[in-house]
């Protein structure tokens, strides 16, 4: 049996999500991961969930209202303050998930040599060919972009946690 009290601290994973502005996609990803971990009764497996942006354009801002609305419409609360990625994040987190290829390239460029974080597209955790692996920037589009992002993030989070449980993440 696995429970909070029997999960060794060193087997837990710390995960973070990264987009450009840290007001649309990555705070949504953070909220979805927290929700999905609870839903799958795996909260004890994840020691930390956070998000940040490659830019500091919106540092200090709350999530975009469209992110908040989309999450709430899907039963997921959002609570975050935007910040830029820091060098220490690459040592703090086991996984840093980029939303798109530009985020991924920027993160890889910023990653201090030898730091522990595995930096990858979150979309590598897709098992549904109908879902794009890229979580596209929804900022200048309509609400459908946010809902599409939500469906992707929910699926990727479930696949990631399933693979963590199986030891194949
Ligand atoms: P995010 O979306 O990277 O998903 O938070 C964006 C938010 C703001 C801007 C671009 C993308 N912006 O240009 O201000």
Coordinates of N, CA and C and ligand atoms in Angstrom, one line a residue:
X1 N 0.8 -1.2 0.0 CA 0.0 0.0 0.0 C 0.9 1.2 0.0
X2 N 0.5 2.2 -0.8 CA 1.2 3.5 -0.8 C 0.3 4.6 -0.2
X3 N 0.9 5.2 0.8 CA 0.1 6.4 1.3 C 1.1 7.5 1.6
X4 N 0.6 8.6 2.0 CA 1.4 9.8 2.2 C 2.6 9.4 3.2
X5 N 2.2 8.7 4.2 CA 3.2 8.4 5.3 C 4.3 7.4 4.8
X6 N 3.9 6.6 3.8 CA 4.9 5.5 3.4 C 5.6 5.9 2.1
X7 N 5.4 7.1 1.5 CA 6.1 7.4 0.3 C 7.4 8.1 0.7
X8 N 8.6 7.4 0.4 CA 9.8 8.0 0.8 C 10.0 9.4 0.2
X9 N 10.6 10.3 1.0 CA 10.7 11.7 0.4 C 11.5 11.7 -0.9
X10 N 12.5 10.8 -1.0 CA 13.4 10.9 -2.2 C 12.8 10.3 -3.4
X11 N 11.6 9.6 -3.2 CA 10.9 9.1 -4.4 C 9.9 10.0 -5.0
X12 N 9.6 11.1 -4.3 CA 8.6 12.1 -4.8 C 9.2 12.9 -5.9
X13 N 8.4 13.5 -6.7 CA 8.9 14.3 -7.8 C 8.4 15.8 -7.7
X14 N 9.3 16.7 -8.0 CA 9.0 18.1 -8.0 C 8.8 18.5 -9.5
X15 N 7.7 19.1 -9.9 CA 7.5 19.4 -11.3 C 7.1 20.9 -11.4
X16 N 7.6 21.5 -12.5 CA 7.2 22.9 -12.9 C 6.9 23.0 -14.3
X17 N 6.1 24.0 -14.6 CA 5.6 24.2 -16.0 C 6.1 25.6 -16.4
X18 N 6.4 25.7 -17.7 CA 6.9 26.9 -18.2 C 6.3 27.3 -19.6
X19 N 5.9 28.6 -19.7 CA 5.5 29.1 -21.0 C 6.2 30.4 -21.2
X20 N 5.6 31.3 -21.9 CA 6.3 32.6 -22.2 C 6.0 33.6 -21.0
X21 N 4.7 33.9 -20.8 CA 4.3 35.0 -19.9 C 3.9 34.5 -18.5
X22 N 3.7 33.2 -18.3 CA 3.3 32.6 -17.0 C 2.0 33.2 -16.5
X23 N 1.1 33.6 -17.5 CA -0.2 34.0 -17.1 C -1.3 33.2 -17.8
X24 N -1.0 32.5 -18.9 CA -2.1 31.7 -19.6 C -1.8 30.2 -19.4
X25 N -0.9 29.6 -20.1 CA -0.7 28.2 -20.2 C -0.1 27.5 -19.0
X26 N 1.0 28.0 -18.5 CA 1.7 27.3 -17.4 C 1.0 27.4 -16.0
X27 N 0.3 28.5 -15.7 CA -0.5 28.5 -14.5 C -1.7 27.5 -14.6
X28 N -2.2 27.4 -15.9 CA -3.3 26.4 -16.1 C -2.7 25.0 -15.9
X29 N -1.5 24.7 -16.4 CA -0.9 23.4 -16.3 C -0.6 23.1 -14.8
X30 N -0.2 24.1 -14.1 CA 0.1 23.9 -12.6 C -1.2 23.5 -11.9
X31 N -2.3 24.2 -12.2 CA -3.6 24.0 -11.5 C -4.1 22.6 -11.9
X32 N -4.0 22.3 -13.2 CA -4.5 21.0 -13.7 C -3.7 19.8 -13.1
X33 N -2.4 20.0 -13.0 CA -1.6 18.9 -12.4 C -2.0 18.7 -10.9
X34 N -2.2 19.8 -10.2 CA -2.6 19.6 -8.8 C -4.0 18.9 -8.7
X35 N -4.9 19.3 -9.6 CA -6.2 18.7 -9.6 C -6.2 17.2 -10.0
X36 N -5.4 16.9 -11.0 CA -5.3 15.6 -11.5 C -4.6 14.6 -10.5
X37 N -3.6 15.2 -9.8 CA -2.9 14.4 -8.8 C -3.9 14.0 -7.7
X38 N -4.7 14.9 -7.3 CA -5.8 14.6 -6.3 C -6.7 13.6 -6.8
X39 N -7.2 13.8 -8.0 CA -8.2 13.0 -8.7 C -7.7 11.5 -8.8
X40 N -6.4 11.4 -9.0 CA -5.8 10.0 -9.2 C -5.2 9.5 -7.9
X41 N -5.5 10.3 -6.8 CA -5.0 9.9 -5.4 C -3.5 9.7 -5.4
X42 N -2.8 10.7 -6.1 CA -1.4 10.7 -6.2 C -0.7 11.9 -5.7
X43 N -1.4 12.7 -4.9 CA -0.9 14.0 -4.4 C 0.4 13.8 -3.6
X44 N 0.5 12.6 -2.9 CA 1.6 12.3 -2.1 C 2.9 12.0 -2.9
X45 N 2.7 11.8 -4.2 CA 3.9 11.5 -5.0 C 4.6 12.7 -5.6
X46 N 3.8 13.8 -5.5 CA 4.4 15.1 -6.1 C 4.7 16.0 -4.9
X47 N 5.9 16.3 -4.8 CA 6.4 17.1 -3.6 C 6.1 18.6 -3.9
X48 N 6.2 19.0 -5.1 CA 6.1 20.5 -5.4 C 5.5 20.6 -6.8
X49 N 4.6 21.6 -7.0 CA 4.1 21.9 -8.3 C 4.1 23.4 -8.4
X50 N 4.8 23.9 -9.5 CA 4.9 25.4 -9.6 C 4.9 25.7 -11.1
X51 N 5.0 27.0 -11.4 CA 5.1 27.4 -12.8 C 5.8 28.8 -12.9
X52 N 6.3 29.0 -14.1 CA 7.1 30.3 -14.4 C 7.1 30.5 -15.9
X53 N 7.6 31.7 -16.2 CA 7.7 32.1 -17.6 C 9.2 32.2 -18.0
X54 N 9.4 32.1 -19.3 CA 10.8 32.4 -19.8 C 11.0 33.9 -19.8
X55 N 9.9 34.7 -19.9 CA 10.0 36.1 -19.8 C 9.5 36.6 -18.5
X56 N 9.8 37.9 -18.2 CA 9.3 38.5 -17.0 C 8.3 39.6 -17.3
X57 N 7.7 39.5 -18.5 CA 6.7 40.5 -19.0 C 5.6 40.7 -18.0
X58 N 5.2 39.7 -17.4 CA 4.0 39.8 -16.5 C 4.3 39.5 -15.1
X59 N 5.5 39.6 -14.7 CA 5.9 39.2 -13.3 C 5.0 40.0 -12.3
X60 N 4.5 39.3 -11.3 CA 3.7 39.9 -10.3 C 2.2 39.8 -10.7
X61 N 1.9 39.5 -11.9 CA 0.5 39.5 -12.3 C -0.2 38.2 -11.9
X62 N -1.6 38.2 -11.8 CA -2.4 37.1 -11.6 C -2.6 36.4 -13.0
X63 N -3.1 35.1 -13.0 CA -3.4 34.5 -14.3 C -4.4 35.2 -15.1
X64 N -4.3 35.1 -16.4 CA -5.2 35.7 -17.4 C -6.6 35.2 -17.0
X65 N -7.6 36.1 -17.1 CA -9.0 35.8 -16.7 C -9.5 34.6 -17.5
X66 N -9.1 34.5 -18.8 CA -9.6 33.4 -19.6 C -9.0 32.0 -19.1
X67 N -7.8 32.0 -18.6 CA -7.3 30.8 -18.0 C -8.1 30.5 -16.7
X68 N -8.4 31.5 -15.9 CA -9.2 31.3 -14.7 C -10.6 30.7 -15.1
X69 N -11.2 31.4 -16.0 CA -12.6 31.0 -16.4 C -12.6 29.5 -17.0
X70 N -11.6 29.2 -17.8 CA -11.6 27.9 -18.4 C -11.4 26.8 -17.3
X71 N -10.5 27.1 -16.4 CA -10.2 26.1 -15.4 C -11.4 26.0 -14.5
X72 N -12.0 27.1 -14.1 CA -13.2 27.0 -13.2 C -14.4 26.3 -13.9
X73 N -14.5 26.5 -15.2 CA -15.6 25.8 -15.9 C -15.3 24.3 -16.0
X74 N -14.1 23.9 -15.7 CA -13.7 22.5 -15.7 C -13.5 22.0 -14.2
X75 N -13.9 22.8 -13.3 CA -13.8 22.4 -11.9 C -12.5 22.5 -11.2
X76 N -11.6 23.4 -11.8 CA -10.2 23.4 -11.4 C -9.9 24.8 -10.9
X77 N -9.6 25.0 -9.6 CA -9.2 26.4 -9.1 C -7.8 26.7 -9.5
X78 N -7.6 28.0 -9.7 CA -6.2 28.5 -10.1 C -5.8 29.6 -9.2
X79 N -4.5 29.5 -8.7 CA -4.0 30.5 -7.8 C -2.5 30.6 -8.0
X80 N -2.1 31.7 -8.6 CA -0.6 31.8 -9.0 C -0.3 33.3 -9.2
X81 N 1.0 33.6 -8.9 CA 1.5 34.9 -9.2 C 2.7 34.7 -10.2
X82 N 2.6 35.4 -11.4 CA 3.6 35.2 -12.4 C 5.0 35.6 -12.0
X83 N 5.9 34.8 -12.4 CA 7.3 35.1 -12.2 C 8.2 34.5 -13.4
X84 N 9.4 35.0 -13.5 CA 10.3 34.5 -14.5 C 11.1 33.3 -13.9
X85 N 11.5 32.4 -14.8 CA 12.3 31.3 -14.4 C 13.6 31.8 -13.7
X86 N 14.1 31.0 -12.7 CA 15.4 31.4 -12.0 C 16.4 30.2 -12.2
X87 N 17.7 30.5 -12.2 CA 18.7 29.4 -12.3 C 18.4 28.3 -11.3
X88 N 18.0 28.7 -10.1 CA 17.9 27.7 -9.0 C 16.7 26.7 -9.3
X89 N 15.8 27.1 -10.2 CA 14.7 26.2 -10.5 C 15.2 24.9 -11.2
X90 N 16.3 25.0 -11.9 CA 16.8 23.8 -12.5 C 17.4 22.8 -11.6
X91 N 17.7 23.3 -10.3 CA 18.1 22.3 -9.3 C 17.0 21.9 -8.4
X92 N 16.0 22.8 -8.3 CA 14.9 22.5 -7.4 C 13.9 21.5 -7.9
X93 N 13.7 21.5 -9.3 CA 12.7 20.7 -9.9 C 13.3 19.5 -10.6
X94 N 12.6 18.3 -10.5 CA 13.0 17.1 -11.2 C 12.6 17.2 -12.7
X95 N 11.5 17.8 -12.9 CA 11.0 18.0 -14.3 C 10.5 19.4 -14.5
X96 N 11.0 20.0 -15.6 CA 10.4 21.3 -16.0 C 9.8 21.1 -17.4
X97 N 8.5 21.3 -17.5 CA 7.8 21.0 -18.7 C 7.5 22.3 -19.5
X98 N 8.0 22.3 -20.7 CA 7.8 23.4 -21.6 C 6.5 23.2 -22.4
X99 N 5.8 24.3 -22.7 CA 4.5 24.3 -23.4 C 4.8 24.1 -24.9
X100 N 5.7 24.9 -25.4 CA 6.0 24.9 -26.9 C 7.5 24.8 -27.1
X101 N 7.8 24.7 -28.4 CA 9.3 24.5 -28.8 C 10.1 25.7 -28.4
X102 N 9.6 26.9 -28.5 CA 10.3 28.1 -28.2 C 10.7 28.1 -26.7
X103 N 9.7 27.8 -25.9 CA 9.9 27.7 -24.4 C 11.0 26.7 -24.2
X104 N 10.9 25.5 -24.9 CA 11.9 24.5 -24.6 C 13.3 24.9 -25.0
X105 N 13.4 25.6 -26.1 CA 14.8 26.0 -26.6 C 15.3 27.1 -25.6
X106 N 14.5 28.0 -25.1 CA 14.9 29.0 -24.2 C 15.3 28.4 -22.9
X107 N 14.5 27.4 -22.4 CA 14.9 26.8 -21.1 C 16.2 26.0 -21.2
X108 N 16.4 25.4 -22.4 CA 17.7 24.6 -22.5 C 18.9 25.5 -22.6
X109 N 18.7 26.7 -23.2 CA 19.7 27.7 -23.3 C 20.1 28.2 -21.8
X110 N 19.0 28.4 -21.0 CA 19.2 29.0 -19.7 C 19.7 27.9 -18.7
X111 N 19.5 26.7 -18.9 CA 19.8 25.6 -17.9 C 21.3 25.6 -17.5
X112 N 21.6 25.8 -16.2 CA 22.9 25.7 -15.8 C 23.5 24.3 -16.0
X113 N 24.7 24.2 -16.5 CA 25.3 22.9 -16.9 C 25.4 22.0 -15.6
X114 N 24.9 20.8 -15.8 CA 25.0 19.8 -14.7 C 23.8 19.9 -13.7
X115 N 22.9 20.8 -13.9 CA 21.7 20.9 -13.0 C 20.8 19.7 -13.3
X116 N 20.0 19.4 -12.3 CA 19.3 18.0 -12.3 C 18.0 18.0 -13.2
X117 N 17.4 19.1 -13.4 CA 16.0 19.1 -14.0 C 16.1 18.4 -15.4
X118 N 15.1 17.6 -15.6 CA 14.8 17.1 -16.9 C 13.9 18.1 -17.6
X119 N 14.4 18.7 -18.7 CA 13.6 19.7 -19.4 C 13.1 19.2 -20.7
X120 N 11.8 19.2 -20.8 CA 11.2 18.6 -22.0 C 9.8 19.2 -22.3
X121 N 9.3 18.9 -23.5 CA 7.9 19.3 -23.9 C 7.0 18.5 -23.0
X122 N 6.0 19.1 -22.4 CA 5.0 18.3 -21.7 C 4.3 17.4 -22.6
X123 N 4.1 17.8 -23.9 CA 3.4 17.0 -24.9 C 4.1 15.6 -25.2
X124 N 5.3 15.4 -24.6 CA 5.9 14.0 -24.8 C 5.0 13.0 -24.1
X125 N 4.2 13.5 -23.1 CA 3.3 12.6 -22.4 C 1.9 12.5 -23.0
X126 N 1.9 12.4 -24.3 CA 0.6 12.2 -25.1 C 0.5 10.8 -25.5
X127 N -0.7 10.3 -25.2 CA -1.0 8.9 -25.8 C -2.3 9.0 -26.7
X128 N -2.6 10.2 -27.1 CA -3.8 10.5 -27.9 C -3.3 11.3 -29.2
X129 N -3.3 10.6 -30.3 CA -2.8 11.2 -31.5 C -3.7 12.4 -32.0
X130 N -4.9 12.5 -31.4 CA -5.7 13.6 -31.8 C -5.3 14.9 -31.2
X131 N -4.5 14.8 -30.1 CA -4.1 16.0 -29.4 C -2.7 16.4 -29.8
X132 N -2.6 17.7 -30.2 CA -1.3 18.2 -30.6 C -0.3 18.2 -29.4
X133 N 0.9 17.9 -29.6 CA 1.9 17.8 -28.5 C 2.3 19.2 -28.1
X134 N 2.1 20.2 -29.0 CA 2.4 21.6 -28.7 C 1.2 22.3 -28.0
X135 N 1.5 22.8 -26.8 CA 0.4 23.6 -26.2 C 0.6 25.1 -26.7
X136 N -0.2 25.4 -27.7 CA 0.0 26.7 -28.4 C -0.4 27.9 -27.6
X137 N 0.3 29.0 -27.8 CA 0.0 30.3 -27.2 C -1.4 30.8 -27.5
X138 N -2.3 30.9 -26.5 CA -3.7 31.2 -26.7 C -3.9 32.8 -26.5
X139 N -2.9 33.5 -26.2 CA -3.0 34.9 -25.7 C -3.8 35.8 -26.7
X140 N -3.5 35.7 -28.0 CA -4.2 36.6 -28.9 C -5.4 35.9 -29.6
X141 N -5.8 34.7 -29.2 CA -6.9 34.0 -29.8 C -8.1 34.1 -28.9
X142 N -9.1 33.2 -29.3 CA -10.4 33.2 -28.6 C -10.4 32.2 -27.5
X143 N -11.6 32.0 -26.8 CA -11.7 31.1 -25.7 C -11.5 29.6 -26.1
X144 N -11.7 29.3 -27.3 CA -11.5 27.9 -27.7 C -10.1 27.4 -27.6
X145 N -9.1 28.4 -27.8 CA -7.7 28.0 -27.6 C -7.4 27.6 -26.2
X146 N -8.0 28.3 -25.2 CA -7.8 27.9 -23.8 C -8.4 26.6 -23.5
X147 N -9.6 26.3 -24.0 CA -10.2 25.0 -23.8 C -9.4 23.9 -24.4
X148 N -8.9 24.2 -25.6 CA -8.0 23.2 -26.2 C -6.7 22.9 -25.4
X149 N -6.1 24.0 -24.9 CA -5.0 23.9 -24.0 C -5.4 23.0 -22.8
X150 N -6.6 23.2 -22.2 CA -7.0 22.5 -21.0 C -7.1 21.0 -21.3
X151 N -7.7 20.7 -22.4 CA -7.8 19.2 -22.8 C -6.5 18.6 -22.9
X152 N -5.5 19.3 -23.5 CA -4.2 18.7 -23.7 C -3.5 18.5 -22.3
X153 N -3.6 19.6 -21.5 CA -2.9 19.5 -20.2 C -3.4 18.5 -19.3
X154 N -4.8 18.3 -19.3 CA -5.4 17.3 -18.5 C -4.9 15.9 -18.9
X155 N -4.8 15.7 -20.2 CA -4.4 14.4 -20.8 C -2.9 14.1 -20.4
X156 N -2.1 15.1 -20.7 CA -0.6 15.0 -20.4 C -0.4 14.7 -18.9
X157 N -1.1 15.4 -18.1 CA -0.9 15.3 -16.6 C -1.3 13.8 -16.2
X158 N -2.4 13.3 -16.7 CA -2.8 12.0 -16.4 C -1.8 10.9 -16.9
X159 N -1.3 11.1 -18.1 CA -0.3 10.2 -18.7 C 1.0 10.2 -17.8
X160 N 1.4 11.5 -17.5 CA 2.7 11.6 -16.7 C 2.5 10.9 -15.4
X161 N 1.5 11.1 -14.7 CA 1.3 10.5 -13.3 C 1.2 8.9 -13.4
X162 N 0.5 8.5 -14.5 CA 0.4 7.1 -14.7 C 1.7 6.4 -14.9
X163 N 2.6 7.2 -15.7 CA 3.9 6.6 -15.9 C 4.8 6.7 -14.7
X164 N 4.6 7.8 -13.9 CA 5.4 7.9 -12.6 C 5.0 6.7 -11.8
X165 N 3.7 6.4 -11.7 CA 3.3 5.2 -10.9 C 3.9 3.9 -11.4
X166 N 4.0 3.8 -12.7 CA 4.5 2.6 -13.3 C 6.1 2.6 -13.3
X167 N 6.7 3.7 -12.9 CA 8.1 3.8 -13.0 C 8.7 3.9 -14.4
X168 N 7.9 4.4 -15.3 CA 8.3 4.5 -16.7 C 8.3 6.0 -17.2
X169 N 8.2 6.9 -16.3 CA 8.2 8.4 -16.7 C 9.5 8.8 -17.3
Ligands
LIG1 P1 1.5 32.4 -21.9 O1 0.7 33.4 -22.9 O2 2.9 32.3 -22.4 O3 0.7 31.1 -22.0 O4 1.3 33.0 -20.5 C1 1.2 34.7 -23.1 C2 0.9 35.7 -22.2 C3 1.3 37.0 -22.6 C4 2.0 37.3 -23.8 C5 2.2 36.2 -24.6 C6 1.8 35.0 -24.3 N1 2.4 38.6 -24.1 O5 2.9 38.8 -25.2 O6 2.2 39.5 -23.3

